[in-house]
Every structure is written in C-alpha cells, then in structure tokens.
PDB file of C-alpha atoms in Angstrom:
ATOM      1  CA  UNK V  99    -125.577  35.194  29.521  1.00  0.00           C
ATOM      2  CA  UNK V 100    -124.740  31.802  28.430  1.00  0.00           C
ATOM      3  CA  UNK V 101    -126.171  28.322  28.843  1.00  0.00           C
ATOM      4  CA  UNK V 102    -123.870  25.297  29.352  1.00  0.00           C
ATOM      5  CA  UNK V 103    -124.880  22.033  27.875  1.00  0.00           C
ATOM      6  CA  UNK V 104    -122.885  18.745  27.573  1.00  0.00           C
ATOM      7  CA  UNK V 105    -121.725  19.882  24.215  1.00  0.00           C
ATOM      8  CA  UNK V 106    -120.476  23.138  25.705  1.00  0.00           C
ATOM      9  CA  UNK V 107    -121.481  26.836  26.046  1.00  0.00           C
ATOM     10  CA  UNK V 108    -123.527  28.625  23.349  1.00  0.00           C
ATOM     11  CA  UNK V 109    -124.959  31.993  23.629  1.00  0.00           C
ATOM     12  CA  UNK V 110    -128.719  31.707  25.017  1.00  0.00           C
ATOM     13  CA  UNK V 111    -131.405  31.704  22.314  1.00  0.00           C
ATOM     14  CA  UNK V 112    -128.972  30.975  19.612  1.00  0.00           C
ATOM     15  CA  UNK V 113    -128.376  27.614  17.443  1.00  0.00           C
ATOM     16  CA  UNK V 114    -125.354  25.284  17.235  1.00  0.00           C
ATOM     17  CA  UNK V 115    -122.762  27.214  15.081  1.00  0.00           C
ATOM     18  CA  UNK V 116    -122.216  24.246  12.894  1.00  0.00           C
ATOM     19  CA  UNK V 117    -123.319  20.689  11.993  1.00  0.00           C
ATOM     20  CA  UNK V 118    -122.037  17.610  13.749  1.00  0.00           C
ATOM     21  CA  UNK V 119    -120.694  16.356  10.787  1.00  0.00           C
ATOM     22  CA  UNK V 120    -118.669  19.458  10.083  1.00  0.00           C
ATOM     23  CA  UNK V 121    -117.301  19.474  13.623  1.00  0.00           C
ATOM     24  CA  UNK V 122    -116.142  15.922  13.233  1.00  0.00           C
ATOM     25  CA  UNK V 123    -114.312  16.950   9.965  1.00  0.00           C
ATOM     26  CA  UNK V 124    -112.690  19.780  11.784  1.00  0.00           C
ATOM     27  CA  UNK V 125    -111.662  17.442  14.762  1.00  0.00           C
ATOM     28  CA  UNK V 126    -110.083  15.023  12.114  1.00  0.00           C
ATOM     29  CA  UNK V 127    -108.569  18.113  10.448  1.00  0.00           C
ATOM     30  CA  UNK V 128    -109.503  16.851   7.168  1.00  0.00           C
ATOM     31  CA  UNK V 129    -108.534  20.308   5.601  1.00  0.00           C
ATOM     32  CA  UNK V 130    -104.943  19.537   6.476  1.00  0.00           C
ATOM     33  CA  UNK V 131    -104.006  16.763   4.120  1.00  0.00           C
ATOM     34  CA  UNK V 132    -100.497  17.314   3.720  1.00  0.00           C
ATOM     35  CA  UNK V 133     -99.550  13.927   4.846  1.00  0.00           C
ATOM     36  CA  UNK V 134    -101.597  12.006   2.519  1.00  0.00           C
ATOM     37  CA  UNK V 135     -99.777  12.695  -0.652  1.00  0.00           C
ATOM     38  CA  UNK V 136     -96.976  10.466   0.726  1.00  0.00           C
ATOM     39  CA  UNK V 137     -98.684   7.631  -1.069  1.00  0.00           C
ATOM     40  CA  UNK V 138     -98.443   9.571  -4.374  1.00  0.00           C
ATOM     41  CA  UNK V 139     -94.786   9.958  -3.716  1.00  0.00           C
ATOM     42  CA  UNK V 140     -94.342   6.276  -3.126  1.00  0.00           C
ATOM     43  CA  UNK V 141     -96.581   5.367  -6.464  1.00  0.00           C
ATOM     44  CA  UNK V 142     -94.505   7.601  -8.520  1.00  0.00           C
ATOM     45  CA  UNK V 143     -91.452   5.773  -7.648  1.00  0.00           C
ATOM     46  CA  UNK V 144     -92.683   2.423  -8.904  1.00  0.00           C
ATOM     47  CA  UNK V 145     -95.335   3.889 -11.583  1.00  0.00           C
ATOM     48  CA  UNK V 146     -92.910   3.504 -14.670  1.00  0.00           C
ATOM     49  CA  UNK V 147     -93.218   1.505 -16.877  1.00  0.00           C
ATOM     50  CA  UNK V 148     -96.933   1.502 -16.369  1.00  0.00           C
ATOM     51  CA  UNK V 149     -97.320  -1.686 -18.044  1.00  0.00           C
ATOM     52  CA  UNK V 150     -95.509  -3.399 -15.052  1.00  0.00           C
ATOM     53  CA  UNK V 151     -97.805  -1.726 -12.691  1.00  0.00           C
ATOM     54  CA  UNK V 152     -99.585  -4.742 -10.987  1.00  0.00           C
ATOM     55  CA  UNK V 153    -103.438  -4.171 -10.013  1.00  0.00           C
ATOM     56  CA  UNK V 154    -102.557  -5.530  -6.582  1.00  0.00           C
ATOM     57  CA  UNK V 155    -100.175  -2.736  -6.162  1.00  0.00           C
ATOM     58  CA  UNK V 156    -103.018  -0.047  -6.772  1.00  0.00           C
ATOM     59  CA  UNK V 157    -105.423  -2.052  -4.460  1.00  0.00           C
ATOM     60  CA  UNK V 158    -102.709  -2.152  -1.680  1.00  0.00           C
ATOM     61  CA  UNK V 159    -101.723   1.484  -2.068  1.00  0.00           C
ATOM     62  CA  UNK V 160    -105.565   2.633  -1.922  1.00  0.00           C
ATOM     63  CA  UNK V 161    -106.107   0.692   1.364  1.00  0.00           C
ATOM     64  CA  UNK V 162    -102.508   1.923   2.735  1.00  0.00           C
ATOM     65  CA  UNK V 163    -103.873   5.483   1.870  1.00  0.00           C
ATOM     66  CA  UNK V 164    -107.216   5.154   3.593  1.00  0.00           C
ATOM     67  CA  UNK V 165    -105.599   3.700   6.423  1.00  0.00           C
ATOM     68  CA  UNK V 166    -103.308   6.587   6.740  1.00  0.00           C
ATOM     69  CA  UNK V 167    -106.139   8.969   6.692  1.00  0.00           C
ATOM     70  CA  UNK V 168    -107.897   7.073   9.524  1.00  0.00           C
ATOM     71  CA  UNK V 169    -104.737   6.870  11.736  1.00  0.00           C
ATOM     72  CA  UNK V 170    -103.849  10.511  11.171  1.00  0.00           C
ATOM     73  CA  UNK V 171    -107.563  11.480  11.902  1.00  0.00           C
ATOM     74  CA  UNK V 172    -107.409   9.530  14.972  1.00  0.00           C
ATOM     75  CA  UNK V 173    -104.015  11.096  16.021  1.00  0.00           C
ATOM     76  CA  UNK V 174    -105.116  14.665  15.679  1.00  0.00           C
ATOM     77  CA  UNK V 175    -108.585  13.873  17.327  1.00  0.00           C
ATOM     78  CA  UNK V 176    -106.810  12.361  20.384  1.00  0.00           C
ATOM     79  CA  UNK V 177    -104.512  15.167  20.342  1.00  0.00           C
ATOM     80  CA  UNK V 178    -107.540  17.540  20.967  1.00  0.00           C
ATOM     81  CA  UNK V 179    -108.746  15.342  23.539  1.00  0.00           C
ATOM     82  CA  UNK V 180    -105.524  15.804  25.413  1.00  0.00           C
ATOM     83  CA  UNK V 181    -105.486  19.486  24.667  1.00  0.00           C
ATOM     84  CA  UNK V 182    -108.893  20.054  25.973  1.00  0.00           C
ATOM     85  CA  UNK V 183    -108.035  18.161  29.195  1.00  0.00           C
ATOM     86  CA  UNK V 184    -104.980  19.812  30.145  1.00  0.00           C
ATOM     87  CA  UNK V 185    -106.039  23.503  29.023  1.00  0.00           C
ATOM     88  CA  UNK V 186    -103.616  24.018  26.466  1.00  0.00           C
ATOM     89  CA  UNK V 187    -105.953  24.410  23.485  1.00  0.00           C
ATOM     90  CA  UNK V 188    -108.188  26.814  25.272  1.00  0.00           C
ATOM     91  CA  UNK V 189    -104.913  28.998  26.141  1.00  0.00           C
ATOM     92  CA  UNK V 190    -103.692  28.539  22.313  1.00  0.00           C
ATOM     93  CA  UNK V 191    -107.258  29.246  20.836  1.00  0.00           C
ATOM     94  CA  UNK V 192    -108.427  31.733  23.354  1.00  0.00           C
ATOM     95  CA  UNK V 193    -110.379  35.088  22.755  1.00  0.00           C
ATOM     96  CA  UNK V 194    -106.803  36.876  22.941  1.00  0.00           C
ATOM     97  CA  UNK V 195    -105.456  35.321  19.869  1.00  0.00           C
ATOM     98  CA  UNK V 196    -107.532  36.600  16.831  1.00  0.00           C
ATOM     99  CA  UNK V 197    -105.572  34.471  14.421  1.00  0.00           C
ATOM    100  CA  UNK V 198    -106.811  31.395  15.379  1.00  0.00           C
ATOM    101  CA  UNK V 199    -110.378  30.180  14.495  1.00  0.00           C
ATOM    102  CA  UNK V 200    -111.902  28.372  17.596  1.00  0.00           C
ATOM    103  CA  UNK V 201    -114.074  26.261  15.686  1.00  0.00           C
ATOM    104  CA  UNK V 202    -110.945  24.457  14.315  1.00  0.00           C
ATOM    105  CA  UNK V 203    -110.846  22.917  17.752  1.00  0.00           C
ATOM    106  CA  UNK V 204    -114.555  21.609  18.449  1.00  0.00           C
ATOM    107  CA  UNK V 205    -113.830  20.618  22.037  1.00  0.00           C
ATOM    108  CA  UNK V 206    -112.806  24.162  22.866  1.00  0.00           C
ATOM    109  CA  UNK V 207    -115.764  25.676  20.820  1.00  0.00           C
ATOM    110  CA  UNK V 208    -117.842  23.362  22.591  1.00  0.00           C
ATOM    111  CA  UNK V 209    -119.292  21.825  19.329  1.00  0.00           C
ATOM    112  CA  UNK V 210    -118.393  18.316  20.511  1.00  0.00           C
ATOM    113  CA  UNK V 211    -118.196  16.523  23.806  1.00  0.00           C
ATOM    114  CA  UNK V 212    -115.261  14.818  25.245  1.00  0.00           C
ATOM    115  CA  UNK V 213    -116.998  11.314  24.941  1.00  0.00           C
ATOM    116  CA  UNK V 214    -118.002  12.141  21.179  1.00  0.00           C
ATOM    117  CA  UNK V 215    -114.333  12.956  20.688  1.00  0.00           C
ATOM    118  CA  UNK V 216    -112.970   9.900  22.190  1.00  0.00           C
ATOM    119  CA  UNK V 217    -115.528   7.779  20.478  1.00  0.00           C
ATOM    120  CA  UNK V 218    -114.493   9.204  17.253  1.00  0.00           C
ATOM    121  CA  UNK V 219    -110.522   8.909  17.979  1.00  0.00           C
ATOM    122  CA  UNK V 220    -110.848   5.218  18.985  1.00  0.00           C
ATOM    123  CA  UNK V 221    -113.412   4.213  15.994  1.00  0.00           C
ATOM    124  CA  UNK V 222    -110.756   5.855  13.369  1.00  0.00           C
ATOM    125  CA  UNK V 223    -107.913   4.443  15.096  1.00  0.00           C
ATOM    126  CA  UNK V 224    -109.523   0.712  14.772  1.00  0.00           C
ATOM    127  CA  UNK V 225    -110.554   1.489  10.910  1.00  0.00           C
ATOM    128  CA  UNK V 226    -106.758   2.569  10.286  1.00  0.00           C
ATOM    129  CA  UNK V 227    -105.441  -0.544  11.989  1.00  0.00           C
ATOM    130  CA  UNK V 228    -107.820  -2.776   9.895  1.00  0.00           C
ATOM    131  CA  UNK V 229    -107.019  -0.905   6.652  1.00  0.00           C
ATOM    132  CA  UNK V 230    -103.321  -1.135   7.043  1.00  0.00           C
ATOM    133  CA  UNK V 231    -103.778  -4.727   8.002  1.00  0.00           C
ATOM    134  CA  UNK V 232    -105.576  -4.986   4.677  1.00  0.00           C
ATOM    135  CA  UNK V 233    -102.985  -3.281   2.881  1.00  0.00           C
ATOM    136  CA  UNK V 234    -100.098  -5.713   4.106  1.00  0.00           C
ATOM    137  CA  UNK V 235    -102.457  -8.903   3.474  1.00  0.00           C
ATOM    138  CA  UNK V 236    -103.058  -7.538  -0.291  1.00  0.00           C
ATOM    139  CA  UNK V 237     -99.415  -6.145  -0.957  1.00  0.00           C
ATOM    140  CA  UNK V 238     -97.639  -7.765  -3.785  1.00  0.00           C
ATOM    141  CA  UNK V 239     -94.561  -7.604  -1.528  1.00  0.00           C
ATOM    142  CA  UNK V 240     -94.204  -7.809   2.207  1.00  0.00           C
ATOM    143  CA  UNK V 241     -90.761  -7.018   3.184  1.00  0.00           C
ATOM    144  CA  UNK V 242     -90.349  -7.702   6.829  1.00  0.00           C
ATOM    145  CA  UNK V 243     -88.861  -4.145   7.305  1.00  0.00           C
ATOM    146  CA  UNK V 244     -92.006  -2.649   5.783  1.00  0.00           C
ATOM    147  CA  UNK V 245     -94.452  -4.443   7.819  1.00  0.00           C
ATOM    148  CA  UNK V 246     -92.494  -3.707  11.009  1.00  0.00           C
ATOM    149  CA  UNK V 247     -92.505  -0.147  10.125  1.00  0.00           C
ATOM    150  CA  UNK V 248     -96.068   0.017   9.583  1.00  0.00           C
ATOM    151  CA  UNK V 249     -96.981  -1.791  12.780  1.00  0.00           C
ATOM    152  CA  UNK V 250     -94.664   0.777  14.685  1.00  0.00           C
ATOM    153  CA  UNK V 251     -96.112   3.572  12.954  1.00  0.00           C
ATOM    154  CA  UNK V 252     -99.627   2.714  13.896  1.00  0.00           C
ATOM    155  CA  UNK V 253     -98.621   2.364  17.718  1.00  0.00           C
ATOM    156  CA  UNK V 254     -96.510   5.508  17.686  1.00  0.00           C
ATOM    157  CA  UNK V 255     -99.069   7.463  15.819  1.00  0.00           C
ATOM    158  CA  UNK V 256    -101.827   6.935  18.378  1.00  0.00           C
ATOM    159  CA  UNK V 257     -99.453   7.656  21.251  1.00  0.00           C
ATOM    160  CA  UNK V 258     -98.694  11.223  19.723  1.00  0.00           C
ATOM    161  CA  UNK V 259    -100.446  13.184  22.361  1.00  0.00           C
ATOM    162  CA  UNK V 260    -102.454  10.327  24.004  1.00  0.00           C
ATOM    163  CA  UNK V 261    -101.277   7.520  26.144  1.00  0.00           C
ATOM    164  CA  UNK V 262     -97.669   7.970  26.302  1.00  0.00           C
ATOM    165  CA  UNK V 263     -97.906  11.586  25.006  1.00  0.00           C
ATOM    166  CA  UNK V 264     -94.922  11.595  22.698  1.00  0.00           C
ATOM    167  CA  UNK V 265     -95.198  15.027  21.664  1.00  0.00           C
ATOM    168  CA  UNK V 266     -95.199  16.104  25.383  1.00  0.00           C
ATOM    169  CA  UNK V 267     -91.733  14.416  26.162  1.00  0.00           C
ATOM    170  CA  UNK V 268     -89.357  16.206  23.867  1.00  0.00           C
ATOM    171  CA  UNK V 269     -90.047  13.981  20.834  1.00  0.00           C
ATOM    172  CA  UNK V 270     -92.658  15.994  18.778  1.00  0.00           C
ATOM    173  CA  UNK V 271     -90.317  17.530  16.036  1.00  0.00           C
ATOM    174  CA  UNK V 272     -88.644  14.079  15.272  1.00  0.00           C
ATOM    175  CA  UNK V 273     -91.986  12.446  15.003  1.00  0.00           C
ATOM    176  CA  UNK V 274     -93.316  15.162  12.783  1.00  0.00           C
ATOM    177  CA  UNK V 275     -90.728  14.616  10.218  1.00  0.00           C
ATOM    178  CA  UNK V 276     -90.570  10.640  10.808  1.00  0.00           C
ATOM    179  CA  UNK V 277     -94.195  10.351  10.373  1.00  0.00           C
ATOM    180  CA  UNK V 278     -93.927  11.627   6.720  1.00  0.00           C
ATOM    181  CA  UNK V 279     -90.768   9.701   6.246  1.00  0.00           C
ATOM    182  CA  UNK V 280     -92.301   6.474   7.328  1.00  0.00           C
ATOM    183  CA  UNK V 281     -95.635   6.781   5.250  1.00  0.00           C
ATOM    184  CA  UNK V 282     -93.686   7.127   2.163  1.00  0.00           C
ATOM    185  CA  UNK V 283     -91.252   4.029   2.977  1.00  0.00           C
ATOM    186  CA  UNK V 284     -93.974   1.977   4.209  1.00  0.00           C
ATOM    187  CA  UNK V 285     -95.918   2.311   1.132  1.00  0.00           C
ATOM    188  CA  UNK V 286     -92.958   1.998  -1.225  1.00  0.00           C
ATOM    189  CA  UNK V 287     -91.901  -1.062   0.502  1.00  0.00           C
ATOM    190  CA  UNK V 288     -95.285  -2.757  -0.007  1.00  0.00           C
ATOM    191  CA  UNK V 289     -95.441  -1.823  -3.502  1.00  0.00           C
ATOM    192  CA  UNK V 290     -91.854  -2.267  -4.612  1.00  0.00           C
ATOM    193  CA  UNK V 291     -90.807  -4.903  -2.266  1.00  0.00           C
ATOM    194  CA  UNK V 292     -87.316  -3.579  -1.597  1.00  0.00           C
ATOM    195  CA  UNK V 293     -85.542  -0.558   0.148  1.00  0.00           C
ATOM    196  CA  UNK V 294     -84.433   2.253  -1.799  1.00  0.00           C
ATOM    197  CA  UNK V 295     -81.718   4.994  -0.550  1.00  0.00           C
ATOM    198  CA  UNK V 296     -83.478   7.455  -2.739  1.00  0.00           C
ATOM    199  CA  UNK V 297     -86.842   6.889  -1.713  1.00  0.00           C
ATOM    200  CA  UNK V 298     -85.482   7.303   1.988  1.00  0.00           C
ATOM    201  CA  UNK V 299     -84.257  10.638   1.020  1.00  0.00           C
ATOM    202  CA  UNK V 300     -87.565  11.572  -0.438  1.00  0.00           C
ATOM    203  CA  UNK V 301     -89.330  10.308   2.737  1.00  0.00           C
ATOM    204  CA  UNK V 302     -87.103  12.601   4.835  1.00  0.00           C
ATOM    205  CA  UNK V 303     -87.633  15.813   2.433  1.00  0.00           C
ATOM    206  CA  UNK V 304     -91.448  14.931   2.542  1.00  0.00           C
ATOM    207  CA  UNK V 305     -91.426  14.664   6.393  1.00  0.00           C
ATOM    208  CA  UNK V 306     -89.658  18.124   6.415  1.00  0.00           C
ATOM    209  CA  UNK V 307     -92.736  19.749   5.298  1.00  0.00           C
ATOM    210  CA  UNK V 308     -95.074  19.099   8.111  1.00  0.00           C
ATOM    211  CA  UNK V 309     -92.277  19.745  10.517  1.00  0.00           C
ATOM    212  CA  UNK V 310     -91.590  23.058   9.029  1.00  0.00           C
ATOM    213  CA  UNK V 311     -94.981  24.383   9.664  1.00  0.00           C
ATOM    214  CA  UNK V 312     -95.279  22.329  12.812  1.00  0.00           C
ATOM    215  CA  UNK V 313     -92.431  24.326  14.400  1.00  0.00           C
ATOM    216  CA  UNK V 314     -93.773  27.675  13.393  1.00  0.00           C
ATOM    217  CA  UNK V 315     -97.003  26.630  15.288  1.00  0.00           C
ATOM    218  CA  UNK V 316     -95.135  25.613  18.383  1.00  0.00           C
ATOM    219  CA  UNK V 317     -93.363  29.316  18.382  1.00  0.00           C
ATOM    220  CA  UNK V 318     -96.941  30.698  18.463  1.00  0.00           C
ATOM    221  CA  UNK V 319     -98.091  28.164  21.092  1.00  0.00           C
ATOM    222  CA  UNK V 320     -95.367  28.615  23.510  1.00  0.00           C
ATOM    223  CA  UNK V 321     -97.313  30.136  26.428  1.00  0.00           C
ATOM    224  CA  UNK V 322     -99.984  27.405  26.424  1.00  0.00           C
ATOM    225  CA  UNK V 323     -97.535  24.663  25.803  1.00  0.00           C
ATOM    226  CA  UNK V 324     -95.291  25.871  28.780  1.00  0.00           C
ATOM    227  CA  UNK V 325     -98.372  25.899  30.939  1.00  0.00           C
ATOM    228  CA  UNK V 326     -98.967  22.221  30.554  1.00  0.00           C
ATOM    229  CA  UNK V 327     -95.423  21.136  30.471  1.00  0.00           C
ATOM    230  CA  UNK V 328     -95.313  20.306  26.449  1.00  0.00           C
ATOM    231  CA  UNK V 329     -91.514  20.108  25.925  1.00  0.00           C
ATOM    232  CA  UNK V 330     -91.267  21.517  22.437  1.00  0.00           C
ATOM    233  CA  UNK V 331     -88.094  22.851  21.246  1.00  0.00           C
ATOM    234  CA  UNK V 332     -89.810  26.195  21.151  1.00  0.00           C
ATOM    235  CA  UNK V 333     -90.581  25.962  25.008  1.00  0.00           C
ATOM    236  CA  UNK V 334     -87.170  24.734  25.894  1.00  0.00           C
ATOM    237  CA  UNK V 335     -84.996  27.327  24.331  1.00  0.00           C
ATOM    238  CA  UNK V 336     -84.533  31.076  24.060  1.00  0.00           C
ATOM    239  CA  UNK V 337     -86.436  33.006  21.245  1.00  0.00           C
ATOM    240  CA  UNK V 338     -82.901  33.331  19.553  1.00  0.00           C
ATOM    241  CA  UNK V 339     -82.305  29.729  20.104  1.00  0.00           C
ATOM    242  CA  UNK V 340     -85.768  28.682  18.497  1.00  0.00           C
ATOM    243  CA  UNK V 341     -84.939  31.149  15.600  1.00  0.00           C
ATOM    244  CA  UNK V 342     -81.695  29.320  15.044  1.00  0.00           C
ATOM    245  CA  UNK V 343     -83.206  25.849  15.369  1.00  0.00           C
ATOM    246  CA  UNK V 344     -85.732  26.574  12.857  1.00  0.00           C
ATOM    247  CA  UNK V 345     -83.031  28.028  10.511  1.00  0.00           C
ATOM    248  CA  UNK V 346     -81.138  25.013  10.992  1.00  0.00           C
ATOM    249  CA  UNK V 347     -83.966  22.812   9.997  1.00  0.00           C
ATOM    250  CA  UNK V 348     -84.558  24.862   6.738  1.00  0.00           C
ATOM    251  CA  UNK V 349     -80.923  24.416   5.879  1.00  0.00           C
ATOM    252  CA  UNK V 350     -80.700  20.861   6.591  1.00  0.00           C
ATOM    253  CA  UNK V 351     -83.701  20.228   4.274  1.00  0.00           C
ATOM    254  CA  UNK V 352     -81.592  21.818   1.385  1.00  0.00           C
ATOM    255  CA  UNK V 353     -78.382  19.918   2.653  1.00  0.00           C
ATOM    256  CA  UNK V 354     -80.391  16.665   2.701  1.00  0.00           C
ATOM    257  CA  UNK V 355     -80.714  16.717  -1.134  1.00  0.00           C
ATOM    258  CA  UNK V 356     -77.530  18.168  -1.993  1.00  0.00           C
ATOM    259  CA  UNK V 357     -75.778  15.655  -0.058  1.00  0.00           C
ATOM    260  CA  UNK V 358     -77.857  13.046  -1.741  1.00  0.00           C
ATOM    261  CA  UNK V 359     -76.900  14.390  -5.095  1.00  0.00           C
ATOM    262  CA  UNK V 360     -73.396  14.617  -4.324  1.00  0.00           C
ATOM    263  CA  UNK V 361     -72.760  10.967  -3.376  1.00  0.00           C
ATOM    264  CA  UNK V 362     -74.932   9.578  -5.702  1.00  0.00           C
ATOM    265  CA  UNK V 363     -77.947   8.516  -3.653  1.00  0.00           C
ATOM    266  CA  UNK V 364     -80.054  10.879  -5.805  1.00  0.00           C
ATOM    267  CA  UNK V 365     -79.643  11.989  -9.413  1.00  0.00           C
ATOM    268  CA  UNK V 366     -76.806  14.929  -9.785  1.00  0.00           C
ATOM    269  CA  UNK V 367     -79.710  17.237 -10.665  1.00  0.00           C
ATOM    270  CA  UNK V 368     -81.830  16.336  -7.873  1.00  0.00           C
ATOM    271  CA  UNK V 369     -80.468  19.181  -5.832  1.00  0.00           C
ATOM    272  CA  UNK V 370     -81.487  21.871  -8.461  1.00  0.00           C
ATOM    273  CA  UNK V 371     -84.820  20.349  -8.911  1.00  0.00           C
ATOM    274  CA  UNK V 372     -85.593  21.170  -5.149  1.00  0.00           C
ATOM    275  CA  UNK V 373     -84.285  24.724  -5.170  1.00  0.00           C
ATOM    276  CA  UNK V 374     -87.607  26.343  -5.661  1.00  0.00           C
ATOM    277  CA  UNK V 375     -88.354  24.846  -2.017  1.00  0.00           C
ATOM    278  CA  UNK V 376     -85.299  26.361  -0.751  1.00  0.00           C
ATOM    279  CA  UNK V 377     -86.194  29.786  -1.880  1.00  0.00           C
ATOM    280  CA  UNK V 378     -89.659  29.272  -0.252  1.00  0.00           C
ATOM    281  CA  UNK V 379     -88.073  28.465   2.873  1.00  0.00           C
ATOM    282  CA  UNK V 380     -85.964  31.440   2.865  1.00  0.00           C
ATOM    283  CA  UNK V 381     -89.119  33.547   2.344  1.00  0.00           C
ATOM    284  CA  UNK V 382     -90.862  31.590   5.009  1.00  0.00           C
ATOM    285  CA  UNK V 383     -88.023  32.232   7.735  1.00  0.00           C
ATOM    286  CA  UNK V 384     -87.864  35.948   6.810  1.00  0.00           C
ATOM    287  CA  UNK V 385     -91.509  36.480   7.325  1.00  0.00           C
ATOM    288  CA  UNK V 386     -91.432  34.570  10.519  1.00  0.00           C
ATOM    289  CA  UNK V 387     -88.162  35.884  12.055  1.00  0.00           C
ATOM    290  CA  UNK V 388     -87.355  39.142  10.204  1.00  0.00           C
ATOM    291  CA  UNK V 389     -90.844  40.452   9.944  1.00  0.00           C
ATOM    292  CA  UNK V 390     -92.199  38.764  13.028  1.00  0.00           C
ATOM    293  CA  UNK V 391     -95.289  37.249  11.582  1.00  0.00           C
ATOM    294  CA  UNK V 392     -94.953  33.838  12.868  1.00  0.00           C
ATOM    295  CA  UNK V 393     -98.528  32.604  11.927  1.00  0.00           C
ATOM    296  CA  UNK V 394     -98.116  33.969   8.421  1.00  0.00           C
ATOM    297  CA  UNK V 395     -94.811  32.273   8.186  1.00  0.00           C
ATOM    298  CA  UNK V 396     -96.526  29.037   9.220  1.00  0.00           C
ATOM    299  CA  UNK V 397     -99.074  29.447   6.533  1.00  0.00           C
ATOM    300  CA  UNK V 398     -96.160  29.664   4.030  1.00  0.00           C
ATOM    301  CA  UNK V 399     -95.098  26.277   4.983  1.00  0.00           C
ATOM    302  CA  UNK V 400     -98.189  24.685   3.294  1.00  0.00           C
ATOM    303  CA  UNK V 401     -97.390  25.814  -0.334  1.00  0.00           C
ATOM    304  CA  UNK V 402     -93.550  25.039   0.112  1.00  0.00           C
ATOM    305  CA  UNK V 403     -94.501  21.511   1.218  1.00  0.00           C
ATOM    306  CA  UNK V 404     -96.981  21.028  -1.832  1.00  0.00           C
ATOM    307  CA  UNK V 405     -94.416  22.317  -4.303  1.00  0.00           C
ATOM    308  CA  UNK V 406     -91.959  19.926  -2.538  1.00  0.00           C
ATOM    309  CA  UNK V 407     -94.303  16.928  -2.995  1.00  0.00           C
ATOM    310  CA  UNK V 408     -94.723  17.840  -6.758  1.00  0.00           C
ATOM    311  CA  UNK V 409     -91.098  18.077  -7.389  1.00  0.00           C
ATOM    312  CA  UNK V 410     -90.429  14.749  -5.675  1.00  0.00           C
ATOM    313  CA  UNK V 411     -93.044  13.168  -7.837  1.00  0.00           C
ATOM    314  CA  UNK V 412     -91.676  14.952 -10.671  1.00  0.00           C
ATOM    315  CA  UNK V 413     -87.973  13.538  -9.727  1.00  0.00           C
ATOM    316  CA  UNK V 414     -89.343   9.967  -9.693  1.00  0.00           C
ATOM    317  CA  UNK V 415     -91.193  10.004 -13.131  1.00  0.00           C
ATOM    318  CA  UNK V 416     -87.975  11.453 -14.623  1.00  0.00           C
ATOM    319  CA  UNK V 417     -86.001   8.770 -13.018  1.00  0.00           C
ATOM    320  CA  UNK V 418     -88.592   6.010 -14.062  1.00  0.00           C
ATOM    321  CA  UNK V 419     -88.835   7.545 -17.615  1.00  0.00           C
ATOM    322  CA  UNK V 420     -84.760   7.344 -18.096  1.00  0.00           C
ATOM    323  CA  UNK V 421     -84.890   3.616 -17.002  1.00  0.00           C
ATOM    324  CA  UNK V 422     -87.542   2.541 -19.456  1.00  0.00           C
ATOM    325  CA  UNK V 423     -86.113   4.798 -22.220  1.00  0.00           C
TER     326      UNK V 423
END
C-alpha cells in the first residue's frame, strides 16, 4: 500500500528517500558537467601568453561559465517537466528498466512536485540570463556575432523541450552538437574579440561529445519517445538505419579534424593528436551495436568526450606556446 502526497508516492510509514537539495541537484543534472568545460577550451585558446591575459577576461569567462551552468540546469529541469507531463520519463525510467535510476528523475520518483520543478527551472533560467548579460557587459570585447550568438543560445536552450519543444520536432541531435559549439564560440568571442576557424572546429568537436552519448540514450528510449511523438532519429528510422546514423556521426567527428588539418584551418598534427578519441568511438560503437549493450556504450561516451576536451585544450596550449616562442 502506498500513500500519495503532493510530492509523489512513498511506501507507507517510510521517509522521503533523499533531501530536497539532493533532488534539486538531480533535477539540474549537476553530476553531468560535460558542457561546462567549453569555457576551459575557449580560455586555453587565449591563455598564452599569460602576461597578455586581462583580468576582465577572467571575470567575463567566470560569469559566462556560471551563466552556462544556470541555463543548462534550467534546460534539463524544464525537459523533466515536459517528460513528466507527457509520460515519456515514466516510460523510460519505469520499473521494467533496471539500468535506469528512477531517482535521477525527481518528478518520476516523486521527490519533487511539478510546481517545484517549474519554479526551479524559471529561477535558474532568469539567473542564467542575468549572468550572461553581466558577462557581455564586463567583456573586454563585444563582437556583434558573439553577442547575437549568446542571445540566441539562451532563447533556444530554454525551448529545448519546453515551449517550442525543439527536441520533439526533429532538431534534437543538431541542438546537442550546436549547444557545445556555441558555448565554445560565445566564450571565445567575448575573450578574444574575433572569429577563429580553428576554434569553430574545436567547438564542433566539443559538441560531438554530448551528441555521441545523447544518440545512444535515444536508442534506448525509442519506445517512450515514440509514444509521445518525440521525433529523434532513433524513432524515425529502422534499427539498421539508426546504427548507420550513429556510425556516420562517429566518422564525421574524425573527418572534421582530418579535413581541418588537411586544409590548414588546424595544424597538420591536430588530426593525429585527436586519434585517441577516434579509438574510443570505435570501442563505443562496437559495444553498442556489435555487443548490443547500448547503455554501456552511452556510458563510454563520457570518458571519450572528456579525453577529447583535454586534447582540445592541449592543442590550444601547443599553438599558443608556438606563437609566443
């Protein structure tokens, strides 16, 4: 027998399974921090020489990072609100899926109410807008393209699964990659004041990280997403077509760096520096589509993205050191 309260169902006579603070942290997915090092990638592109790094740049990038945290927290919180309302999260995190921890979805677990989640989403979105506004105001440079990019990024991010529901209408995969690229470019624009083709390549590669664990999640979530009309590629194509799509994305990640090196946008050695990421992608793909372990393949995407991020930062430091040598 269970007792239902505003916060959700709990076994009779038992306490709430975790604190409100922990539930809000889960709602904001604070343990999934893989978009946030975008600012470190941008900083590494302007770091050398250190003597030329202005204090205003550090202030700007700190504000930009805090704003990015708030905007992404709002985005995923509002995504959970929509997922709770349409039932997709209940389907994807239901009792029949032992690989998913229901507590990661506080609205499904009943540890937060819809009102609490909405309030949290609105508050963090407002904080993100204020912090990004402050970052632009404090920036040593304000190129129009960067300011417009940041403004568009904010508007689009909070519409990911709420409002316009971008992720429900066939644009989820583009958004996942574009968010990472825009975070790198936006931060770099405010810090450096000009556009860089090499930083654009790095932004695209950085965005490939969240994309290439997102598409494995989509593969696992096909039944729940189809039931609510969420038009991911995994839902729209056959299993073979989905495997081909994800394999193509993995190949495109390698080709982005290879072409950039070949045409001179990136240093000639850049493609070789990034080869460890390609090896990890091969392992990820084989785990998911040869061994049939999609959720383990998704998990392998996290270290692959983190290795990629470290290598991008390394590339920038090498280039910066060469320019000052």
